[in-house]
Amino acid sequence: MRARFGPPPPDGGPRLQRVDRTGPRSGRPTLPGPATELVALPSGVRVEQLITGAGDPMTVFAHGLAGDIAGTRPLGSGVAGRRAFFHFRGHGRSDVPPGPWSFGDLAADLRGVADLTGAGRALGVSMGAGALCRLLAETPDRFERVVLYLPAPLDGRRPAAAAQRLRRLLASVESGEAAMIADAVEAELPAAVRNTPAGWSYLRQRVEQLQRDGLSAELESLWSAPAVPDVSLLRAFRGRALVIGCLGDEIHPSSWAAQLAELLGADLQIYDRPTVLWTNRQELRDRVSTFLNA
């Protein structure tokens, strides 16, 4: 088993961070995040989870590759009821079981959280959308409403930019140097956001989280096989779906968003430029909440 890059998180208590004077100077420290918990899934894997909101319905949110709970929460800010956010294996404080891993394993993580929380709705981002598609191919009646945000290709073939991004991020986390991690993370920000208060806040939070929790190298093994071996199985889904893509996003081609929308009989929204969570956040949140709250 390849180890998680970065310090392994303890089961409880304060987590120590290494001193690194190469990190970005930001002035104000980041605020502590909300308290999460470790929950054991039927598979035996423990995942880090956060429940917010009150009442019904329950919606589960699945983050993207190398993402985290904090980065997914804005998509659920207007969603009614309770919201379950979690870290897939190899992310955050979640377990790092022996690899190699598959999208079937990620679908099992997602299914485990959904079953434990009673979620009838789901949102998946990029890799999380792939895991959600795998779950729907296996059990098309599991969710009544789903949102696929920036779905990545499901055929096991990654764009070169996606593979390069992951390799660079894993190398930076393995180095343990905040400046190197910040360089890797900053490349994901739109140019207009860099060197702004919002950009620095995001950068600080991500650097601190990756230094604290690390990131598993086993994530590279996910693309050894298609996320969904037979995408035609998605036609059996009878719930409501919304697929959201962007033009100009080489990691998440809009052609895949259109293909998934056709397979699922889904509503399709294609934005005219990438990084829409930064450039058109309020409209995106309203679109997601309007769909899930209906």
PDB file of C-alpha atoms in Angstrom:
ATOM      1  CA  MET A   1       0.000   0.000   0.000  1.00  0.00           C
ATOM      2  CA  ARG A   2       1.281   3.426  -0.898  1.00  0.00           C
ATOM      3  CA  ALA A   3       1.091   5.815   2.015  1.00  0.00           C
ATOM      4  CA  ARG A   4      -0.835   9.025   2.294  1.00  0.00           C
ATOM      5  CA  PHE A   5       1.364  11.994   1.500  1.00  0.00           C
ATOM      6  CA  GLY A   6       1.531  14.203   4.533  1.00  0.00           C
ATOM      7  CA  PRO A   7       1.072  13.353   8.208  1.00  0.00           C
ATOM      8  CA  PRO A   8      -1.554  10.686   8.923  1.00  0.00           C
ATOM      9  CA  PRO A   9      -4.445  12.259  10.843  1.00  0.00           C
ATOM     10  CA  PRO A  10      -5.048  10.999  14.387  1.00  0.00           C
ATOM     11  CA  ASP A  11      -8.388   9.614  15.468  1.00  0.00           C
ATOM     12  CA  GLY A  12      -9.029  12.549  17.758  1.00  0.00           C
ATOM     13  CA  GLY A  13      -7.520  15.455  19.630  1.00  0.00           C
ATOM     14  CA  PRO A  14      -5.526  18.347  18.245  1.00  0.00           C
ATOM     15  CA  ARG A  15      -3.600  17.789  15.051  1.00  0.00           C
ATOM     16  CA  LEU A  16      -0.071  19.143  14.973  1.00  0.00           C
ATOM     17  CA  GLN A  17       1.163  20.994  11.931  1.00  0.00           C
ATOM     18  CA  ARG A  18       4.762  21.315  10.880  1.00  0.00           C
ATOM     19  CA  VAL A  19       6.290  24.784  11.054  1.00  0.00           C
ATOM     20  CA  ASP A  20       6.856  26.119   7.557  1.00  0.00           C
ATOM     21  CA  ARG A  21       8.097  29.645   7.039  1.00  0.00           C
ATOM     22  CA  THR A  22       7.827  29.392   3.254  1.00  0.00           C
ATOM     23  CA  GLY A  23       4.035  29.664   3.251  1.00  0.00           C
ATOM     24  CA  PRO A  24       2.045  32.591   1.887  1.00  0.00           C
ATOM     25  CA  ARG A  25       1.886  35.643   4.125  1.00  0.00           C
ATOM     26  CA  SER A  26      -1.740  36.540   4.577  1.00  0.00           C
ATOM     27  CA  GLY A  27      -2.141  38.576   7.724  1.00  0.00           C
ATOM     28  CA  ARG A  28      -5.249  37.072   9.273  1.00  0.00           C
ATOM     29  CA  PRO A  29      -5.290  33.333  10.119  1.00  0.00           C
ATOM     30  CA  THR A  30      -8.105  31.172   8.793  1.00  0.00           C
ATOM     31  CA  LEU A  31     -11.024  30.503  11.091  1.00  0.00           C
ATOM     32  CA  PRO A  32     -11.400  26.964  12.396  1.00  0.00           C
ATOM     33  CA  GLY A  33     -13.798  24.835  10.388  1.00  0.00           C
ATOM     34  CA  PRO A  34     -16.911  23.213  11.847  1.00  0.00           C
ATOM     35  CA  ALA A  35     -16.476  20.044  13.867  1.00  0.00           C
ATOM     36  CA  THR A  36     -16.585  16.866  11.795  1.00  0.00           C
ATOM     37  CA  GLU A  37     -16.849  13.236  12.840  1.00  0.00           C
ATOM     38  CA  LEU A  38     -15.438   9.918  11.676  1.00  0.00           C
ATOM     39  CA  VAL A  39     -18.112   7.379  10.763  1.00  0.00           C
ATOM     40  CA  ALA A  40     -17.597   3.708   9.927  1.00  0.00           C
ATOM     41  CA  LEU A  41     -19.243   2.552   6.702  1.00  0.00           C
ATOM     42  CA  PRO A  42     -20.495  -1.010   6.097  1.00  0.00           C
ATOM     43  CA  SER A  43     -17.363  -1.593   3.989  1.00  0.00           C
ATOM     44  CA  GLY A  44     -15.239  -1.011   7.098  1.00  0.00           C
ATOM     45  CA  VAL A  45     -13.804   2.238   5.737  1.00  0.00           C
ATOM     46  CA  ARG A  46     -14.106   5.234   8.059  1.00  0.00           C
ATOM     47  CA  VAL A  47     -14.861   8.575   6.439  1.00  0.00           C
ATOM     48  CA  GLU A  48     -14.894  12.112   7.762  1.00  0.00           C
ATOM     49  CA  GLN A  49     -18.387  13.584   7.705  1.00  0.00           C
ATOM     50  CA  LEU A  50     -20.160  16.859   8.408  1.00  0.00           C
ATOM     51  CA  ILE A  51     -23.938  17.217   8.782  1.00  0.00           C
ATOM     52  CA  THR A  52     -25.502  20.662   8.499  1.00  0.00           C
ATOM     53  CA  GLY A  53     -29.037  22.006   8.343  1.00  0.00           C
ATOM     54  CA  ALA A  54     -32.240  20.615   9.837  1.00  0.00           C
ATOM     55  CA  GLY A  55     -35.277  18.689   8.745  1.00  0.00           C
ATOM     56  CA  ASP A  56     -35.954  16.858   5.497  1.00  0.00           C
ATOM     57  CA  PRO A  57     -34.916  16.059   2.852  1.00  0.00           C
ATOM     58  CA  MET A  58     -31.322  14.877   3.269  1.00  0.00           C
ATOM     59  CA  THR A  59     -28.844  15.563   0.451  1.00  0.00           C
ATOM     60  CA  VAL A  60     -25.351  14.076   0.225  1.00  0.00           C
ATOM     61  CA  PHE A  61     -22.513  16.026  -1.422  1.00  0.00           C
ATOM     62  CA  ALA A  62     -19.530  14.278  -3.042  1.00  0.00           C
ATOM     63  CA  HIS A  63     -16.417  16.386  -3.695  1.00  0.00           C
ATOM     64  CA  GLY A  64     -13.954  16.234  -6.576  1.00  0.00           C
ATOM     65  CA  LEU A  65     -10.440  14.837  -6.843  1.00  0.00           C
ATOM     66  CA  ALA A  66      -8.196  16.322  -4.128  1.00  0.00           C
ATOM     67  CA  GLY A  67     -11.187  18.389  -2.994  1.00  0.00           C
ATOM     68  CA  ASP A  68     -12.615  18.731   0.468  1.00  0.00           C
ATOM     69  CA  ILE A  69     -15.744  19.415   2.474  1.00  0.00           C
ATOM     70  CA  ALA A  70     -15.102  23.163   2.652  1.00  0.00           C
ATOM     71  CA  GLY A  71     -14.864  23.472  -1.125  1.00  0.00           C
ATOM     72  CA  THR A  72     -18.163  21.621  -1.655  1.00  0.00           C
ATOM     73  CA  ARG A  73     -20.249  23.402   0.975  1.00  0.00           C
ATOM     74  CA  PRO A  74     -20.951  26.542  -1.119  1.00  0.00           C
ATOM     75  CA  LEU A  75     -22.932  24.396  -3.574  1.00  0.00           C
ATOM     76  CA  GLY A  76     -25.300  23.403  -0.778  1.00  0.00           C
ATOM     77  CA  SER A  77     -25.761  26.750   0.921  1.00  0.00           C
ATOM     78  CA  GLY A  78     -29.277  27.232  -0.409  1.00  0.00           C
ATOM     79  CA  VAL A  79     -30.390  23.595  -0.345  1.00  0.00           C
ATOM     80  CA  ALA A  80     -33.247  22.907   2.070  1.00  0.00           C
ATOM     81  CA  GLY A  81     -33.184  20.260   4.768  1.00  0.00           C
ATOM     82  CA  ARG A  82     -30.080  18.499   6.061  1.00  0.00           C
ATOM     83  CA  ARG A  83     -26.869  18.236   4.085  1.00  0.00           C
ATOM     84  CA  ALA A  84     -24.226  15.515   4.448  1.00  0.00           C
ATOM     85  CA  PHE A  85     -20.701  16.437   3.332  1.00  0.00           C
ATOM     86  CA  PHE A  86     -17.910  13.876   3.534  1.00  0.00           C
ATOM     87  CA  HIS A  87     -14.367  13.113   2.454  1.00  0.00           C
ATOM     88  CA  PHE A  88     -13.777  10.183   0.125  1.00  0.00           C
ATOM     89  CA  ARG A  89     -11.085   7.682   1.097  1.00  0.00           C
ATOM     90  CA  GLY A  90      -7.611   9.217   0.883  1.00  0.00           C
ATOM     91  CA  HIS A  91      -8.902  12.739   1.551  1.00  0.00           C
ATOM     92  CA  GLY A  92      -9.144  14.687   4.797  1.00  0.00           C
ATOM     93  CA  ARG A  93      -9.223  12.433   7.860  1.00  0.00           C
ATOM     94  CA  SER A  94     -10.858   9.545   6.004  1.00  0.00           C
ATOM     95  CA  ASP A  95      -9.150   6.158   5.888  1.00  0.00           C
ATOM     96  CA  VAL A  96      -6.606   5.072   3.294  1.00  0.00           C
ATOM     97  CA  PRO A  97      -7.430   1.393   2.658  1.00  0.00           C
ATOM     98  CA  PRO A  98      -5.047  -0.732   0.581  1.00  0.00           C
ATOM     99  CA  GLY A  99      -5.163  -0.041  -3.145  1.00  0.00           C
ATOM    100  CA  PRO A 100      -5.498  -0.006  -6.010  1.00  0.00           C
ATOM    101  CA  TRP A 101      -8.844   1.766  -5.903  1.00  0.00           C
ATOM    102  CA  SER A 102     -11.676   1.966  -8.416  1.00  0.00           C
ATOM    103  CA  PHE A 103     -14.728   4.120  -8.934  1.00  0.00           C
ATOM    104  CA  GLY A 104     -16.641   1.160  -7.548  1.00  0.00           C
ATOM    105  CA  ASP A 105     -14.848   1.821  -4.258  1.00  0.00           C
ATOM    106  CA  LEU A 106     -15.756   5.517  -4.387  1.00  0.00           C
ATOM    107  CA  ALA A 107     -19.363   4.608  -5.186  1.00  0.00           C
ATOM    108  CA  ALA A 108     -19.330   2.372  -2.092  1.00  0.00           C
ATOM    109  CA  ASP A 109     -18.108   5.314   0.024  1.00  0.00           C
ATOM    110  CA  LEU A 110     -20.881   7.504  -1.372  1.00  0.00           C
ATOM    111  CA  ARG A 111     -23.516   4.807  -0.959  1.00  0.00           C
ATOM    112  CA  GLY A 112     -22.402   4.140   2.621  1.00  0.00           C
ATOM    113  CA  VAL A 113     -22.778   7.795   3.622  1.00  0.00           C
ATOM    114  CA  ALA A 114     -26.114   8.100   1.797  1.00  0.00           C
ATOM    115  CA  ASP A 115     -27.492   4.982   3.473  1.00  0.00           C
ATOM    116  CA  LEU A 116     -26.329   5.972   6.959  1.00  0.00           C
ATOM    117  CA  THR A 117     -27.800   9.458   6.647  1.00  0.00           C
ATOM    118  CA  GLY A 118     -30.926   8.488   4.708  1.00  0.00           C
ATOM    119  CA  ALA A 119     -30.090  10.803   1.804  1.00  0.00           C
ATOM    120  CA  GLY A 120     -32.533  10.689  -1.095  1.00  0.00           C
ATOM    121  CA  ARG A 121     -30.753  13.356  -3.130  1.00  0.00           C
ATOM    122  CA  ALA A 122     -27.134  13.736  -4.171  1.00  0.00           C
ATOM    123  CA  LEU A 123     -24.708  16.161  -5.772  1.00  0.00           C
ATOM    124  CA  GLY A 124     -21.372  15.075  -7.214  1.00  0.00           C
ATOM    125  CA  VAL A 125     -18.481  17.263  -8.351  1.00  0.00           C
ATOM    126  CA  SER A 126     -16.059  15.987 -11.016  1.00  0.00           C
ATOM    127  CA  MET A 127     -14.668  12.765  -9.487  1.00  0.00           C
ATOM    128  CA  GLY A 128     -17.647  12.770  -7.126  1.00  0.00           C
ATOM    129  CA  ALA A 129     -19.929  12.964 -10.163  1.00  0.00           C
ATOM    130  CA  GLY A 130     -18.148   9.895 -11.546  1.00  0.00           C
ATOM    131  CA  ALA A 131     -18.748   8.026  -8.291  1.00  0.00           C
ATOM    132  CA  LEU A 132     -22.392   9.092  -8.370  1.00  0.00           C
ATOM    133  CA  CYS A 133     -22.760   7.858 -11.956  1.00  0.00           C
ATOM    134  CA  ARG A 134     -21.238   4.509 -10.965  1.00  0.00           C
ATOM    135  CA  LEU A 135     -23.745   4.225  -8.114  1.00  0.00           C
ATOM    136  CA  LEU A 136     -26.653   5.100 -10.446  1.00  0.00           C
ATOM    137  CA  ALA A 137     -25.495   2.522 -12.996  1.00  0.00           C
ATOM    138  CA  GLU A 138     -25.577  -0.118 -10.257  1.00  0.00           C
ATOM    139  CA  THR A 139     -28.796   1.033  -8.531  1.00  0.00           C
ATOM    140  CA  PRO A 140     -30.700   3.500 -10.745  1.00  0.00           C
ATOM    141  CA  ASP A 141     -33.472   3.960  -8.176  1.00  0.00           C
ATOM    142  CA  ARG A 142     -31.203   4.961  -5.248  1.00  0.00           C
ATOM    143  CA  PHE A 143     -31.781   8.754  -5.543  1.00  0.00           C
ATOM    144  CA  GLU A 144     -34.799  10.762  -6.564  1.00  0.00           C
ATOM    145  CA  ARG A 145     -32.825  13.863  -7.580  1.00  0.00           C
ATOM    146  CA  VAL A 146     -29.166  14.255  -8.532  1.00  0.00           C
ATOM    147  CA  VAL A 147     -26.879  17.059  -9.669  1.00  0.00           C
ATOM    148  CA  LEU A 148     -23.705  16.326 -11.651  1.00  0.00           C
ATOM    149  CA  TYR A 149     -21.439  19.374 -11.539  1.00  0.00           C
ATOM    150  CA  LEU A 150     -18.484  19.408 -13.948  1.00  0.00           C
ATOM    151  CA  PRO A 151     -18.580  15.663 -14.657  1.00  0.00           C
ATOM    152  CA  ALA A 152     -15.229  14.225 -15.721  1.00  0.00           C
ATOM    153  CA  PRO A 153     -14.920  11.565 -18.474  1.00  0.00           C
ATOM    154  CA  LEU A 154     -16.232   8.166 -17.415  1.00  0.00           C
ATOM    155  CA  ASP A 155     -14.314   6.027 -19.929  1.00  0.00           C
ATOM    156  CA  GLY A 156     -11.082   5.790 -17.920  1.00  0.00           C
ATOM    157  CA  ARG A 157      -9.202   8.164 -20.209  1.00  0.00           C
ATOM    158  CA  ARG A 158      -8.104  11.345 -18.490  1.00  0.00           C
ATOM    159  CA  PRO A 159      -7.138  14.547 -20.256  1.00  0.00           C
ATOM    160  CA  ALA A 160      -3.391  15.163 -19.942  1.00  0.00           C
ATOM    161  CA  ALA A 161      -4.078  18.320 -17.941  1.00  0.00           C
ATOM    162  CA  ALA A 162      -5.921  16.295 -15.297  1.00  0.00           C
ATOM    163  CA  ALA A 163      -3.084  13.802 -14.861  1.00  0.00           C
ATOM    164  CA  GLN A 164      -0.507  16.605 -14.670  1.00  0.00           C
ATOM    165  CA  ARG A 165      -2.576  18.481 -12.086  1.00  0.00           C
ATOM    166  CA  LEU A 166      -2.786  15.466  -9.796  1.00  0.00           C
ATOM    167  CA  ARG A 167       0.913  14.613 -10.111  1.00  0.00           C
ATOM    168  CA  ARG A 168       1.905  18.181  -9.296  1.00  0.00           C
ATOM    169  CA  LEU A 169      -0.427  18.345  -6.310  1.00  0.00           C
ATOM    170  CA  LEU A 170       0.746  14.996  -4.912  1.00  0.00           C
ATOM    171  CA  ALA A 171       4.395  16.053  -5.287  1.00  0.00           C
ATOM    172  CA  SER A 172       3.721  19.344  -3.511  1.00  0.00           C
ATOM    173  CA  VAL A 173       1.933  17.640  -0.608  1.00  0.00           C
ATOM    174  CA  GLU A 174       4.724  15.083  -0.319  1.00  0.00           C
ATOM    175  CA  SER A 175       7.250  17.936  -0.051  1.00  0.00           C
ATOM    176  CA  GLY A 176       5.424  19.329   2.986  1.00  0.00           C
ATOM    177  CA  GLU A 177       6.309  22.880   1.913  1.00  0.00           C
ATOM    178  CA  ALA A 178       3.439  25.353   2.089  1.00  0.00           C
ATOM    179  CA  ALA A 179       4.845  27.489  -0.732  1.00  0.00           C
ATOM    180  CA  MET A 180       5.004  24.512  -3.098  1.00  0.00           C
ATOM    181  CA  ILE A 181       1.449  23.446  -2.181  1.00  0.00           C
ATOM    182  CA  ALA A 182       0.249  27.016  -2.646  1.00  0.00           C
ATOM    183  CA  ASP A 183       1.765  27.143  -6.137  1.00  0.00           C
ATOM    184  CA  ALA A 184      -0.033  23.935  -7.097  1.00  0.00           C
ATOM    185  CA  VAL A 185      -3.366  25.081  -5.666  1.00  0.00           C
ATOM    186  CA  GLU A 186      -3.128  28.625  -7.044  1.00  0.00           C
ATOM    187  CA  ALA A 187      -2.969  27.248 -10.582  1.00  0.00           C
ATOM    188  CA  GLU A 188      -6.603  26.169 -10.146  1.00  0.00           C
ATOM    189  CA  LEU A 189      -7.786  29.719  -9.420  1.00  0.00           C
ATOM    190  CA  PRO A 190      -8.942  32.045 -12.209  1.00  0.00           C
ATOM    191  CA  ALA A 191      -6.471  34.850 -12.857  1.00  0.00           C
ATOM    192  CA  ALA A 192      -8.964  37.498 -11.726  1.00  0.00           C
ATOM    193  CA  VAL A 193      -9.229  35.902  -8.265  1.00  0.00           C
ATOM    194  CA  ARG A 194      -5.515  35.511  -7.545  1.00  0.00           C
ATOM    195  CA  ASN A 195      -4.056  38.134  -5.217  1.00  0.00           C
ATOM    196  CA  THR A 196      -7.521  39.083  -3.964  1.00  0.00           C
ATOM    197  CA  PRO A 197      -8.829  38.630  -0.403  1.00  0.00           C
ATOM    198  CA  ALA A 198     -11.130  35.817  -1.561  1.00  0.00           C
ATOM    199  CA  GLY A 199      -8.293  34.094  -3.391  1.00  0.00           C
ATOM    200  CA  TRP A 200      -5.903  34.342  -0.459  1.00  0.00           C
ATOM    201  CA  SER A 201      -8.543  33.055   1.950  1.00  0.00           C
ATOM    202  CA  TYR A 202      -9.178  30.022  -0.240  1.00  0.00           C
ATOM    203  CA  LEU A 203      -5.459  29.447  -0.726  1.00  0.00           C
ATOM    204  CA  ARG A 204      -4.736  29.581   3.021  1.00  0.00           C
ATOM    205  CA  GLN A 205      -7.543  27.163   3.815  1.00  0.00           C
ATOM    206  CA  ARG A 206      -6.456  24.647   1.174  1.00  0.00           C
ATOM    207  CA  VAL A 207      -2.761  24.796   2.099  1.00  0.00           C
ATOM    208  CA  GLU A 208      -3.530  24.312   5.781  1.00  0.00           C
ATOM    209  CA  GLN A 209      -5.897  21.412   5.063  1.00  0.00           C
ATOM    210  CA  LEU A 210      -3.472  19.612   2.731  1.00  0.00           C
ATOM    211  CA  GLN A 211      -0.525  20.101   5.097  1.00  0.00           C
ATOM    212  CA  ARG A 212      -2.599  18.851   8.007  1.00  0.00           C
ATOM    213  CA  ASP A 213      -4.341  15.866   6.426  1.00  0.00           C
ATOM    214  CA  GLY A 214      -2.184  14.926   3.444  1.00  0.00           C
ATOM    215  CA  LEU A 215      -3.436  13.259   0.250  1.00  0.00           C
ATOM    216  CA  SER A 216      -3.189   9.618  -0.808  1.00  0.00           C
ATOM    217  CA  ALA A 217      -1.095   8.581  -3.803  1.00  0.00           C
ATOM    218  CA  GLU A 218      -3.581   5.729  -4.343  1.00  0.00           C
ATOM    219  CA  LEU A 219      -5.822   8.285  -6.055  1.00  0.00           C
ATOM    220  CA  GLU A 220      -3.714   7.815  -9.180  1.00  0.00           C
ATOM    221  CA  SER A 221      -4.955   4.234  -9.443  1.00  0.00           C
ATOM    222  CA  LEU A 222      -8.596   5.245  -9.975  1.00  0.00           C
ATOM    223  CA  TRP A 223      -8.279   5.580 -13.744  1.00  0.00           C
ATOM    224  CA  SER A 224      -7.028   2.067 -14.411  1.00  0.00           C
ATOM    225  CA  ALA A 225     -10.586   1.222 -15.527  1.00  0.00           C
ATOM    226  CA  PRO A 226     -13.660   3.196 -16.660  1.00  0.00           C
ATOM    227  CA  ALA A 227     -15.668   4.871 -13.920  1.00  0.00           C
ATOM    228  CA  VAL A 228     -18.803   3.344 -15.480  1.00  0.00           C
ATOM    229  CA  PRO A 229     -18.048   0.269 -17.646  1.00  0.00           C
ATOM    230  CA  ASP A 230     -21.393   0.531 -19.490  1.00  0.00           C
ATOM    231  CA  VAL A 231     -22.777   4.063 -19.585  1.00  0.00           C
ATOM    232  CA  SER A 232     -25.970   2.841 -21.259  1.00  0.00           C
ATOM    233  CA  LEU A 233     -27.033   1.569 -17.811  1.00  0.00           C
ATOM    234  CA  LEU A 234     -27.587   5.199 -16.814  1.00  0.00           C
ATOM    235  CA  ARG A 235     -30.683   5.253 -19.048  1.00  0.00           C
ATOM    236  CA  ALA A 236     -32.469   3.227 -16.361  1.00  0.00           C
ATOM    237  CA  PHE A 237     -32.441   6.215 -13.983  1.00  0.00           C
ATOM    238  CA  ARG A 238     -36.012   7.406 -13.427  1.00  0.00           C
ATOM    239  CA  GLY A 239     -35.401  10.315 -11.089  1.00  0.00           C
ATOM    240  CA  ARG A 240     -34.710  13.939 -11.961  1.00  0.00           C
ATOM    241  CA  ALA A 241     -31.187  15.037 -12.869  1.00  0.00           C
ATOM    242  CA  LEU A 242     -29.374  18.291 -13.542  1.00  0.00           C
ATOM    243  CA  VAL A 243     -26.026  18.264 -15.350  1.00  0.00           C
ATOM    244  CA  ILE A 244     -23.813  21.365 -15.256  1.00  0.00           C
ATOM    245  CA  GLY A 245     -20.776  21.873 -17.475  1.00  0.00           C
ATOM    246  CA  CYS A 246     -18.600  24.707 -18.748  1.00  0.00           C
ATOM    247  CA  LEU A 247     -17.083  25.587 -22.075  1.00  0.00           C
ATOM    248  CA  GLY A 248     -13.293  25.833 -22.138  1.00  0.00           C
ATOM    249  CA  ASP A 249     -12.678  23.377 -19.287  1.00  0.00           C
ATOM    250  CA  GLU A 250     -10.192  20.842 -20.615  1.00  0.00           C
ATOM    251  CA  ILE A 251     -10.417  18.629 -17.495  1.00  0.00           C
ATOM    252  CA  HIS A 252     -14.221  18.493 -17.591  1.00  0.00           C
ATOM    253  CA  PRO A 253     -15.189  18.586 -21.291  1.00  0.00           C
ATOM    254  CA  SER A 254     -18.655  19.994 -21.893  1.00  0.00           C
ATOM    255  CA  SER A 255     -19.209  17.174 -24.394  1.00  0.00           C
ATOM    256  CA  TRP A 256     -19.296  14.724 -21.470  1.00  0.00           C
ATOM    257  CA  ALA A 257     -21.845  16.866 -19.675  1.00  0.00           C
ATOM    258  CA  ALA A 258     -24.046  16.817 -22.776  1.00  0.00           C
ATOM    259  CA  GLN A 259     -23.659  13.048 -23.160  1.00  0.00           C
ATOM    260  CA  LEU A 260     -24.608  12.415 -19.538  1.00  0.00           C
ATOM    261  CA  ALA A 261     -27.625  14.705 -19.806  1.00  0.00           C
ATOM    262  CA  GLU A 262     -28.845  12.693 -22.785  1.00  0.00           C
ATOM    263  CA  LEU A 263     -28.310   9.360 -20.999  1.00  0.00           C
ATOM    264  CA  LEU A 264     -30.061  10.487 -17.816  1.00  0.00           C
ATOM    265  CA  GLY A 265     -32.797  12.500 -19.491  1.00  0.00           C
ATOM    266  CA  ALA A 266     -31.481  15.421 -17.462  1.00  0.00           C
ATOM    267  CA  ASP A 267     -31.715  19.175 -17.551  1.00  0.00           C
ATOM    268  CA  LEU A 268     -28.471  20.560 -18.980  1.00  0.00           C
ATOM    269  CA  GLN A 269     -26.749  23.847 -18.190  1.00  0.00           C
ATOM    270  CA  ILE A 270     -23.525  24.749 -20.009  1.00  0.00           C
ATOM    271  CA  TYR A 271     -21.825  27.941 -18.843  1.00  0.00           C
ATOM    272  CA  ASP A 272     -19.810  29.940 -21.338  1.00  0.00           C
ATOM    273  CA  ARG A 273     -16.568  29.864 -19.330  1.00  0.00           C
ATOM    274  CA  PRO A 274     -14.883  27.690 -16.696  1.00  0.00           C
ATOM    275  CA  THR A 275     -14.393  28.320 -12.946  1.00  0.00           C
ATOM    276  CA  VAL A 276     -18.063  29.257 -12.658  1.00  0.00           C
ATOM    277  CA  LEU A 277     -18.007  28.696  -8.877  1.00  0.00           C
ATOM    278  CA  TRP A 278     -15.751  31.754  -8.732  1.00  0.00           C
ATOM    279  CA  THR A 279     -17.136  33.847 -11.579  1.00  0.00           C
ATOM    280  CA  ASN A 280     -20.879  33.233 -11.202  1.00  0.00           C
ATOM    281  CA  ARG A 281     -21.254  31.735  -7.733  1.00  0.00           C
ATOM    282  CA  GLN A 282     -24.623  33.129  -6.716  1.00  0.00           C
ATOM    283  CA  GLU A 283     -26.344  32.111  -9.948  1.00  0.00           C
ATOM    284  CA  LEU A 284     -24.839  28.626  -9.704  1.00  0.00           C
ATOM    285  CA  ARG A 285     -25.957  28.198  -6.083  1.00  0.00           C
ATOM    286  CA  ASP A 286     -29.448  29.420  -6.975  1.00  0.00           C
ATOM    287  CA  ARG A 287     -29.664  26.973  -9.886  1.00  0.00           C
ATOM    288  CA  VAL A 288     -28.598  24.034  -7.733  1.00  0.00           C
ATOM    289  CA  SER A 289     -30.879  24.896  -4.808  1.00  0.00           C
ATOM    290  CA  THR A 290     -33.881  25.618  -7.044  1.00  0.00           C
ATOM    291  CA  PHE A 291     -33.507  22.203  -8.664  1.00  0.00           C
ATOM    292  CA  LEU A 292     -32.950  20.232  -5.451  1.00  0.00           C
ATOM    293  CA  ASN A 293     -35.605  22.100  -3.476  1.00  0.00           C
ATOM    294  CA  ALA A 294     -38.358  21.500  -6.032  1.00  0.00           C
TER     295      ALA A 294
END
